[in-house]
Coordinates of C-alpha atoms in Angstrom, one line a residue:
X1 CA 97.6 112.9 88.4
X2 CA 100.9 113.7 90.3
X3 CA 102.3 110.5 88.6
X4 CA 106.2 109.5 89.7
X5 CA 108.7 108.4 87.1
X6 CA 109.3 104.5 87.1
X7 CA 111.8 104.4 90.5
X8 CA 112.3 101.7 92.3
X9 CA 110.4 100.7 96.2
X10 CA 113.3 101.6 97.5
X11 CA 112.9 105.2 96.8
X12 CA 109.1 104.5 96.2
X13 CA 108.5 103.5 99.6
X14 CA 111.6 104.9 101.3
X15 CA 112.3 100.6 102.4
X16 CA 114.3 98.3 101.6
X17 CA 114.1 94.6 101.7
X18 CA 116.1 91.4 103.5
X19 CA 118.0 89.2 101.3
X20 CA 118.2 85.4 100.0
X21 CA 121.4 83.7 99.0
X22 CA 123.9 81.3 99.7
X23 CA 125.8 83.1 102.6
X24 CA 125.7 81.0 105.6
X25 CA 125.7 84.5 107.6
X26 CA 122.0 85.1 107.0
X27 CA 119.1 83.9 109.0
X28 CA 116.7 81.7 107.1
X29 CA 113.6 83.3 105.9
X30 CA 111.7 80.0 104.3
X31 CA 110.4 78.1 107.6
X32 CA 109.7 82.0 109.4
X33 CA 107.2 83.3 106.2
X34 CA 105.8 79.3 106.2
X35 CA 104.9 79.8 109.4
X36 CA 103.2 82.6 109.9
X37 CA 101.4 82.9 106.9
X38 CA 97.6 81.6 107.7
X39 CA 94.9 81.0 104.8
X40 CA 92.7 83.6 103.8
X41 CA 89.9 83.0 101.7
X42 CA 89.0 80.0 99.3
X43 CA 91.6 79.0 96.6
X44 CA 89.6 78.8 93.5
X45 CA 92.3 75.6 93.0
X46 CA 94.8 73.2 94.7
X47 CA 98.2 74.9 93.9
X48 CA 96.7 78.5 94.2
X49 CA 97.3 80.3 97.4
X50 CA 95.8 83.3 99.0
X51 CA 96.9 84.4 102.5
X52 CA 97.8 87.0 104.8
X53 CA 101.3 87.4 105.9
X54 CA 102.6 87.9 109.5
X55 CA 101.7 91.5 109.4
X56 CA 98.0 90.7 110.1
X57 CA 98.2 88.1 112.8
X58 CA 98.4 88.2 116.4
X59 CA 101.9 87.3 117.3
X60 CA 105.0 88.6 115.1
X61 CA 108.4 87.3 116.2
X62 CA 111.2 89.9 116.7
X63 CA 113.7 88.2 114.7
X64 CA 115.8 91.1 112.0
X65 CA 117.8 91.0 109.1
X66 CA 121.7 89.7 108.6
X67 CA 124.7 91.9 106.5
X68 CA 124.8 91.8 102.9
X69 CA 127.5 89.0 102.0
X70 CA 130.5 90.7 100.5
X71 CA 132.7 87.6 99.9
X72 CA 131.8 87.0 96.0
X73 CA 134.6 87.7 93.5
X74 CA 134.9 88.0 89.5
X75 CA 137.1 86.4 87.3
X76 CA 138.3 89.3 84.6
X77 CA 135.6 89.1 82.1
X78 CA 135.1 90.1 78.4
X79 CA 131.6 91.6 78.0
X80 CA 131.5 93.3 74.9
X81 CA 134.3 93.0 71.8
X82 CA 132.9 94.2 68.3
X83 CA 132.5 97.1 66.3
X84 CA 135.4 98.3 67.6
X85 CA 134.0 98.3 71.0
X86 CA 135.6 96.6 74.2
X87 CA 134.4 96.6 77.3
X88 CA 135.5 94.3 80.2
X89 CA 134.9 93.8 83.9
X90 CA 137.9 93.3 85.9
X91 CA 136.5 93.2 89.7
X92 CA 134.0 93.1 91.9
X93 CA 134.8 95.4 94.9
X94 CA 132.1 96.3 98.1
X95 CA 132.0 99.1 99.9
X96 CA 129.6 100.4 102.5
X97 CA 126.7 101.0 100.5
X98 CA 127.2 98.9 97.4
X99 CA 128.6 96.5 95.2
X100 CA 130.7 97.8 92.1
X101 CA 131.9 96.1 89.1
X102 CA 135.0 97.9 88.0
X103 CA 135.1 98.3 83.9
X104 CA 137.9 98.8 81.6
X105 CA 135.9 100.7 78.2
X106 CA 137.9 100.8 75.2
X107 CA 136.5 102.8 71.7
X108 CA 138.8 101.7 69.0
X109 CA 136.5 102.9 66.5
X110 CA 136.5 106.2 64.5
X111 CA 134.3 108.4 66.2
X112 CA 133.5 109.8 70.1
X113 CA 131.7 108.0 71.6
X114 CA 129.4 107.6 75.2
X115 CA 128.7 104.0 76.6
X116 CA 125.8 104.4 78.7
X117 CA 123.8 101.5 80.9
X118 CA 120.7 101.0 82.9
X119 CA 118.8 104.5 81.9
X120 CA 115.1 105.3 81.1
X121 CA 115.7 104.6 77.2
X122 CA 117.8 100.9 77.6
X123 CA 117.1 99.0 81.3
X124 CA 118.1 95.5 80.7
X125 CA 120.1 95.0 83.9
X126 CA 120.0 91.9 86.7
X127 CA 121.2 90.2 89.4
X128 CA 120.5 86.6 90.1
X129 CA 117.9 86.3 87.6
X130 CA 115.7 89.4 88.8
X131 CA 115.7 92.8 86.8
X132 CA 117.1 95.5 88.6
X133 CA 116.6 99.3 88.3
X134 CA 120.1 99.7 89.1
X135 CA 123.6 99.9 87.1
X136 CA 123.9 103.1 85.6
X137 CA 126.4 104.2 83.8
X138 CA 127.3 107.1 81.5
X139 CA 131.1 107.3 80.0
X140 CA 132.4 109.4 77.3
X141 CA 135.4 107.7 75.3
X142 CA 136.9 109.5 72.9
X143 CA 137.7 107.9 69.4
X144 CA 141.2 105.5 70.3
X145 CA 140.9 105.9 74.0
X146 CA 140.0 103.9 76.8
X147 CA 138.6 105.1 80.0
X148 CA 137.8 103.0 83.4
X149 CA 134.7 103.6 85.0
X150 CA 132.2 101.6 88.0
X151 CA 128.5 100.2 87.6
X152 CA 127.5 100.3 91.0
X153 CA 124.1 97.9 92.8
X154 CA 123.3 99.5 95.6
X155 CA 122.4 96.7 98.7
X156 CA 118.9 98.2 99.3
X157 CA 118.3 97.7 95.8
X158 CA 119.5 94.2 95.7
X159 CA 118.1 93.2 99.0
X160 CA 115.1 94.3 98.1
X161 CA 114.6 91.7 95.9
X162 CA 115.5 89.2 98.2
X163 CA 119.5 89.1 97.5
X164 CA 122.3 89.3 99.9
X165 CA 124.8 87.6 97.8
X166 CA 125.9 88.3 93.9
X167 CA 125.4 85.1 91.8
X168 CA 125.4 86.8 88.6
X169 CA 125.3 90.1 87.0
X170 CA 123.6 91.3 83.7
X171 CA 124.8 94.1 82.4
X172 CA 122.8 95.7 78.8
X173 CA 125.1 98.7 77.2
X174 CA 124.4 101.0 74.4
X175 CA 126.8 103.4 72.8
X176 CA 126.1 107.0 71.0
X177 CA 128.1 109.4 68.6
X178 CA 128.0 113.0 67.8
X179 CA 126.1 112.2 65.2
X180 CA 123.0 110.2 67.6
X181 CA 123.0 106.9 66.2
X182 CA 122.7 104.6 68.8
X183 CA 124.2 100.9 69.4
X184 CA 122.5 98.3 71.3
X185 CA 124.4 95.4 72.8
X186 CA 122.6 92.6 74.2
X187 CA 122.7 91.9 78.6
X188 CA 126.0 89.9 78.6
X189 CA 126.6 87.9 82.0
X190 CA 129.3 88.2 84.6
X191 CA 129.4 84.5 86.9
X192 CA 131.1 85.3 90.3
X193 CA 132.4 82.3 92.6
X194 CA 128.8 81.9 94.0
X195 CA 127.1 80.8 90.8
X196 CA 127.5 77.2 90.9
X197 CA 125.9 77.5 94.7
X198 CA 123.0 79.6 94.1
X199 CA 119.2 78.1 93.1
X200 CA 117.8 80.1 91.0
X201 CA 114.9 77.7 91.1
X202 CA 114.1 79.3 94.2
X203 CA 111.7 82.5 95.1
X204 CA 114.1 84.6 97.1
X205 CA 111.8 87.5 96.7
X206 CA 108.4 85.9 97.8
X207 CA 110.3 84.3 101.1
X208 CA 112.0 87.5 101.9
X209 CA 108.9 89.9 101.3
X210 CA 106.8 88.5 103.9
X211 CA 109.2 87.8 106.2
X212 CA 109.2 89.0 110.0
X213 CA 113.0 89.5 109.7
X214 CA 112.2 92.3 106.9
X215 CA 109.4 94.0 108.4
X216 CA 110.9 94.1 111.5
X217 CA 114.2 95.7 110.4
X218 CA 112.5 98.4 108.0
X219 CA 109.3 98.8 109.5
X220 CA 106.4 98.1 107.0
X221 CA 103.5 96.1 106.7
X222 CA 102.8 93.2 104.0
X223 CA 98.9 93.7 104.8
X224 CA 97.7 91.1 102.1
X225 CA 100.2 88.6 99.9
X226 CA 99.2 85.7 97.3
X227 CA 100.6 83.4 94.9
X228 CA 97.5 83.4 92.8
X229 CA 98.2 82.8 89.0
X230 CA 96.0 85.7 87.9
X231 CA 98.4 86.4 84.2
X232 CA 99.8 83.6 81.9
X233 CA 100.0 85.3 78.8
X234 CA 102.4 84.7 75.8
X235 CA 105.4 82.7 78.4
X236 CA 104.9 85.6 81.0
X237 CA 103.6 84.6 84.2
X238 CA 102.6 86.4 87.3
X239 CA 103.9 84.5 90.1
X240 CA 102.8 86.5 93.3
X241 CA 101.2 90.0 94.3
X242 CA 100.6 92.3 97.4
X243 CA 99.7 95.2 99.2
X244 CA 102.8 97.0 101.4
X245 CA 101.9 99.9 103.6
X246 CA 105.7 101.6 104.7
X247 CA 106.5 103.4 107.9
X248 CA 104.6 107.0 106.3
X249 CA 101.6 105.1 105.3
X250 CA 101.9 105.1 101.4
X251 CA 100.6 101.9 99.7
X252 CA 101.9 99.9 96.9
X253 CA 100.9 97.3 94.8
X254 CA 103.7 94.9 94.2
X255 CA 103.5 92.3 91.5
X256 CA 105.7 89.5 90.5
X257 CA 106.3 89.0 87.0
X258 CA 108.6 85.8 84.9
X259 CA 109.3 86.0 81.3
X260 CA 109.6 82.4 80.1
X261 CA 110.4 83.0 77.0
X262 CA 114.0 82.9 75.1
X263 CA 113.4 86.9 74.3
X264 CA 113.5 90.2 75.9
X265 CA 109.8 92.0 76.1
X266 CA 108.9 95.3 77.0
X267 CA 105.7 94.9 79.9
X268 CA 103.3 98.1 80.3
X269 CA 101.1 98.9 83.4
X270 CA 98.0 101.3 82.5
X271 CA 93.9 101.3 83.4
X272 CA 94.8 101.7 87.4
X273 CA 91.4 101.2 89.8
X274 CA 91.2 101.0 93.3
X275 CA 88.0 99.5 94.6
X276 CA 86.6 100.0 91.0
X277 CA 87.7 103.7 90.8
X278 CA 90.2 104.4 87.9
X279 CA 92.9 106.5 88.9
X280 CA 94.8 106.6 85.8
X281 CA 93.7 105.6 82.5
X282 CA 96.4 105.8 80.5
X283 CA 100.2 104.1 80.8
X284 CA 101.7 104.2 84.3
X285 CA 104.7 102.3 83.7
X286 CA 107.0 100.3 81.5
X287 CA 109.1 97.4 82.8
X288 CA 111.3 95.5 80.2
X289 CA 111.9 91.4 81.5
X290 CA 114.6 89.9 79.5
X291 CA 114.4 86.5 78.8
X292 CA 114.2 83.7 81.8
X293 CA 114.1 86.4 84.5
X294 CA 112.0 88.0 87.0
X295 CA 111.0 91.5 87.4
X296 CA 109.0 93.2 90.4
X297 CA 106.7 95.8 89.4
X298 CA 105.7 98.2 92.0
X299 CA 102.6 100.7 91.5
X300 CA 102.8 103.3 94.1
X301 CA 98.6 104.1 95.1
X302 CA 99.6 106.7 97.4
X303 CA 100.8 108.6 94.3
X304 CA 98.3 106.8 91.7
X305 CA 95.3 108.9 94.0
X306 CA 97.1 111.1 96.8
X307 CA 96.6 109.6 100.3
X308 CA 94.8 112.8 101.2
X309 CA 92.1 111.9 98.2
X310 CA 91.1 108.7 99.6
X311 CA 88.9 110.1 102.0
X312 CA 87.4 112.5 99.9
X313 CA 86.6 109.5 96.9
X314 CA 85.3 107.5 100.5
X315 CA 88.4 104.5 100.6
X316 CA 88.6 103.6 103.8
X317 CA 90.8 100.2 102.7
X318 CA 91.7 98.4 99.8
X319 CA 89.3 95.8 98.6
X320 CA 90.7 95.5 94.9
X321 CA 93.6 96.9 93.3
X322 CA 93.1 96.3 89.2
X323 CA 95.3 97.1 86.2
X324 CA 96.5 96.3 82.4
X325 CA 99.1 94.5 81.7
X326 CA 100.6 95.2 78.1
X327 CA 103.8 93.5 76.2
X328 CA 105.4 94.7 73.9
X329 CA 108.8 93.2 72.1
X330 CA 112.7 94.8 71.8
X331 CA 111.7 96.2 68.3
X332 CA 108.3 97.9 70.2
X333 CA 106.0 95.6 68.4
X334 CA 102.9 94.8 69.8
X335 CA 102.7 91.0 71.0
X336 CA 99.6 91.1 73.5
X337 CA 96.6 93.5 73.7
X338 CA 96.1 95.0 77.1
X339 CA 94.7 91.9 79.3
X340 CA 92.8 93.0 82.5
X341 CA 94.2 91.7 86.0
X342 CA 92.4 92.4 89.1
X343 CA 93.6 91.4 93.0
X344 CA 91.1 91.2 95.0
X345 CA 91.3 91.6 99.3
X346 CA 89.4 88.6 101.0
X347 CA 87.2 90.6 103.3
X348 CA 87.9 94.0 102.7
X349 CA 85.1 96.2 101.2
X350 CA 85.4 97.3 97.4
X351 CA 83.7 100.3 97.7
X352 CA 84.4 104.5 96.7
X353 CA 82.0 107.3 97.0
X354 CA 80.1 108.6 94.2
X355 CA 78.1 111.6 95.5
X356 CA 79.0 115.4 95.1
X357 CA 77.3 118.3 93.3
X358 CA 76.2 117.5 89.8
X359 CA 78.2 120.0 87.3
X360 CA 77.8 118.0 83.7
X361 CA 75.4 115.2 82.7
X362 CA 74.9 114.7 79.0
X363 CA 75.7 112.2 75.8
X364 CA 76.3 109.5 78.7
X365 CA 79.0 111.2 81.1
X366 CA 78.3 112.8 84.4
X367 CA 80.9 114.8 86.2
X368 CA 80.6 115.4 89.9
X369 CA 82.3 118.3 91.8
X370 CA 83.7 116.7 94.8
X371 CA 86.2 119.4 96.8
X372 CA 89.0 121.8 96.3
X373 CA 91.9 121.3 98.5
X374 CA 95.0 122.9 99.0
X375 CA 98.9 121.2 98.7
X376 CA 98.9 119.1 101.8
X377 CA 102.9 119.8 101.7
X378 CA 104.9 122.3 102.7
X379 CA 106.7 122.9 99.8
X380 CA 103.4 124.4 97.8
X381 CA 100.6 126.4 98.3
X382 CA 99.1 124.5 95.1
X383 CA 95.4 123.9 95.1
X384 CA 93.0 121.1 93.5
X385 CA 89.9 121.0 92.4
X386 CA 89.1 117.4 92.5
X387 CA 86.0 115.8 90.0
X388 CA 84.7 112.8 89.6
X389 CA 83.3 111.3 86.0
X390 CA 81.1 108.4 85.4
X391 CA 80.6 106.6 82.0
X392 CA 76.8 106.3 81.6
X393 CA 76.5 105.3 78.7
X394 CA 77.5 101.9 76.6
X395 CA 80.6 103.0 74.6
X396 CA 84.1 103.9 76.1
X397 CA 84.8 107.6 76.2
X398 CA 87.7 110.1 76.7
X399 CA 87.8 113.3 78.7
X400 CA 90.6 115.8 78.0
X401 CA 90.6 119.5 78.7
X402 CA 90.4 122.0 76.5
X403 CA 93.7 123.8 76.7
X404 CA 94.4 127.2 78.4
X405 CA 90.9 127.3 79.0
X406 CA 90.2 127.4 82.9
X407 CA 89.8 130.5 84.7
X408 CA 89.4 131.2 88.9
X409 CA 87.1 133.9 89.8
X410 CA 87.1 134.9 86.2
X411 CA 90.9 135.3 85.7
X412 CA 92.6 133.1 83.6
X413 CA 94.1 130.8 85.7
X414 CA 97.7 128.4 84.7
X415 CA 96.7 124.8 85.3
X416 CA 97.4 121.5 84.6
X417 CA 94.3 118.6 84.6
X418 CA 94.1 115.2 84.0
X419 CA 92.7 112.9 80.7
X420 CA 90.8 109.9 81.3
X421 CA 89.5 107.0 79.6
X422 CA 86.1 105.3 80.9
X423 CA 84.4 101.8 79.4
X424 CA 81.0 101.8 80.2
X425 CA 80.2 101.8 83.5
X426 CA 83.4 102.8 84.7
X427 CA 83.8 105.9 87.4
X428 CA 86.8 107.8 87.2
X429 CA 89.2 110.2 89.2
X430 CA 89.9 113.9 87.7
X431 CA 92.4 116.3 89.2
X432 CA 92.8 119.9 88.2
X433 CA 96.4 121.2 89.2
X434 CA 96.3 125.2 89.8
X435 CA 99.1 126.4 89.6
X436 CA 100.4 128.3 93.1
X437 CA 102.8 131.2 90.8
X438 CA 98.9 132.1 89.0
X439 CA 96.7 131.7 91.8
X440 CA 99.5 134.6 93.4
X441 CA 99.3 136.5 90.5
X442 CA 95.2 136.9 90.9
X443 CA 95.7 137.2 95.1
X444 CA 94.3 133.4 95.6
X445 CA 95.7 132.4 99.0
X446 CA 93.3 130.6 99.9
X447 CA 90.3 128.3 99.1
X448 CA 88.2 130.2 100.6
X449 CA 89.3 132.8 98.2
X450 CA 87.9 130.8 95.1
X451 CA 84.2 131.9 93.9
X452 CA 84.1 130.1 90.9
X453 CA 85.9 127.8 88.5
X454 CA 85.6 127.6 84.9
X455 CA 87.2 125.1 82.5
X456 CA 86.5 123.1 79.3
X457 CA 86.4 119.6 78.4
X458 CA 86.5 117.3 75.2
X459 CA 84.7 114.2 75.4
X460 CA 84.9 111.9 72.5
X461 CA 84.0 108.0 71.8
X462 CA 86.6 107.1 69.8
X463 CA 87.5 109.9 67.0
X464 CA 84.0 111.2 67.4
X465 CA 84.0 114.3 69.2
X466 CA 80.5 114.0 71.1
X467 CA 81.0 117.3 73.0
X468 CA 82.8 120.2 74.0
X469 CA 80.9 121.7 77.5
X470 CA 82.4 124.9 79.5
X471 CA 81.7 123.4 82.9
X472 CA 80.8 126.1 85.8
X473 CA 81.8 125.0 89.5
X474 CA 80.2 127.9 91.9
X475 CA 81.4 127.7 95.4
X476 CA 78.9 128.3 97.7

């Protein structure tokens, strides 16, 4: 698949979301989403609640979003003072697209050094309890120097989590020498003059979210919303999901997670389905929650399986959205096995299409040739030739392809495809990528061009290699 690194919705989804907080300058959003949210479906108990948001009734009021408060200040803070290693926030200051916290770095040890902060390999930040993409930071300080440098939260990244006001900040930092060893210091908090106001009891996020005030002011659609406890595993607890269609028509799953514990863990997404058909098998992203906060987890299905797929693999809507949830702690230990989750649409059909031309059907797979398609962009001339697989049989099995082994007409052909992993039972989605530069190369402009495709497969159950096909695809 054409899978996205882990960004947040804000670039995800091109939106941004209203805000929560203690500023008096912001309009309420409690009593608005309380009143226009209306039940849908049967609770399976008392305290669960499933319902649709504004977004799907008749009337939608035309009330929008407030500013971002900009009136919290800092108190000059020591972060960080061992190892030879001091690091101190000295302000808070706001300008028109974000709030910075100015830092003073010193490196008093013996060797170079780079402080770095909210990157791919150490995400740790927050802000009023909830785990924010945000904060980076990358400063080399040279042994017996000191250097000042900004971590800067942009407002659409805070308001999107339902804050218009900074409480707190969290800030984790690492160091690095010449040499690659790496340092890990533990999120340290900053308290502005808000803290002792804010309640951090209270679900900014979920209020905010399904709001009229948000959707009006950024265009997008919460199309399904619920409060369902569908996780508790291990002190983390998923406290809300839904489904939000943007401005351009992508989808996302969004999915409100609480570590309850006193330690940091590590939370993995894989084993993405829609409507029962897996998209991607393997890990789609990695999330770390530290301890007492809140993270927001957003799986982007208009990239999971491309919005011009869905027709092909027959979704018309979304009836079920399902996925693995995975934890893992600080030192990459397992602590839970993946444990299925699965939010289901009151009303809306679970349903994709399964037919196609037969090209593979032995030791319990079948693989259906659905279409080739070109790059609906503008920006590739790309094409895919788009498969179908379907676990027969009773034991889980893998498909990989053989490497550097399709060819297009005959001509070997540069490609990229992806694996999969089916239980029994389970149907999945299988993409080959060809590559625009090779399909040039062999004067392949168009699909109409393409006689026949060639590639091979592995399938295996387990370690067991079960076989090894050459599948043909003629184009009639």
């Amino acid at each position: 698949m054409k899978r996205l690194p882990i960004i947040t919705l804000a670039l995800v989804l091109a939106l941004s979301l209203s805000a929560c907080g203690t500023s008096s300058d912001m309009p309420s959003q409690s009593s608005n989403a309380e009143s226009q949210s209306t039940t849908q479906g049967t609770s399976t108990t008392d305290s669960e609640t499933t319902y649709a948001t504004s977004a799907t009734t008749d009337e939608k009021s035309t009330e929008t979003l407030g500013e971002f408060s900009q009136t919290s200040t800092i108190e000059e803070t020591v972060m960080i003072d061992e190892d030879g290693v001091k690091i101190t926030a000295t302000e808070l200051k706001y300008t028109n697209y974000s709030v910075e916290v100015e830092l003073n770095i010193e490196n008093n040890s013996d060797k170079d050094l780079s402080f770095m902060s909210g990157t791919i390999g150490y995400s740790c930040n927050s802000v009023n309890g909830y785990m924010i993409n945000d904060g980076y930071l990358n400063c080399d300080v040279a042994a017996g120097k000191k250097a000042n440098d900004t971590i800067s939260f942009s407002y659409d990244e805070l308001m999107l989590y339902g804050i218009n006001e900074i409480s707190d900040i969290e800030i984790g930092f690492y160091t690095s020498d010449d040499d690659y060893n790496h340092t890990y210091y533990a999120p340290q908090q900053i308290q502005t003059s808000a803290f002792e106001l804010h309640d951090y009891d209270k679900d900014c996020y979920q209020e905010t979210i399904s709001s009229d005030a948000a959707m009006n002011t950024y265009d997008y659609d919460i199309t399904y919303f619920s409060v369902d406890s569908l996780y508790s595993e291990n002190g983390v607890e998923l406290l809300s999901s839904g489904i939000m269609v943007n401005h351009y028509g992508e989808t996302a799953l969004l999915i409100e997670l609480e570590n309850t514990t006193d330690s940091m863990i590590d939370i993995s997404t894989s084993n993405i389905a829609i409507n029962g058909l897996v998209v991607d098998s393997y890990t789609w992203s990695s999330d770390t929650i530290s301890a007492g906060k809140r993270c927001i987890i957003d799986v982007n299905l208009s990239s999971a399986l491309e919005s011009e797929y869905w027709d092909i693999y027959g979704i018309k809507e979304i009836g079920s959205v399902s996925l693995s949830l995975k934890q893992k702690n600080a030192d990459g230990d397992d602590i839970t096995e993946k444990i299925p989750v699965e939010i289901k649409v009151p009303g809306a059909k679970v349903e994709f299409d399964e037919s196609g031309t037969e090209v593979y059907n032995s030791n319990g797979l079948k693989i259906i040739f659905k279409t080739i398609i070109e790059d609906p962009s503008e920006y590739s001339a790309d094409m895919y030739v788009l498969l179908l697989a379907e676990n027969t049989g009773e034991n889980t099995l893998s498909i990989d392809d053989v490497y550097d082994s399709l060819s297009v007409n005959d001509y070997m052909t540069d490609y990229s495809c992806s694996s999969q992993e089916l239980k029994s039972g389970e149907s999945a989605v299988i993409e080959i990528n060809l590559w625009e530069s090779s399909l040039e190369k062999n004067e392949i402009t168009s699909v109409s061009d393409i006689n026949e495709v060639e590639v091979g497969f592995t399938i295996k159950s387990g370690r067991d290699t079960l076989d090894e096909p050459t599948i043909t695809i003629s184009i009639e």
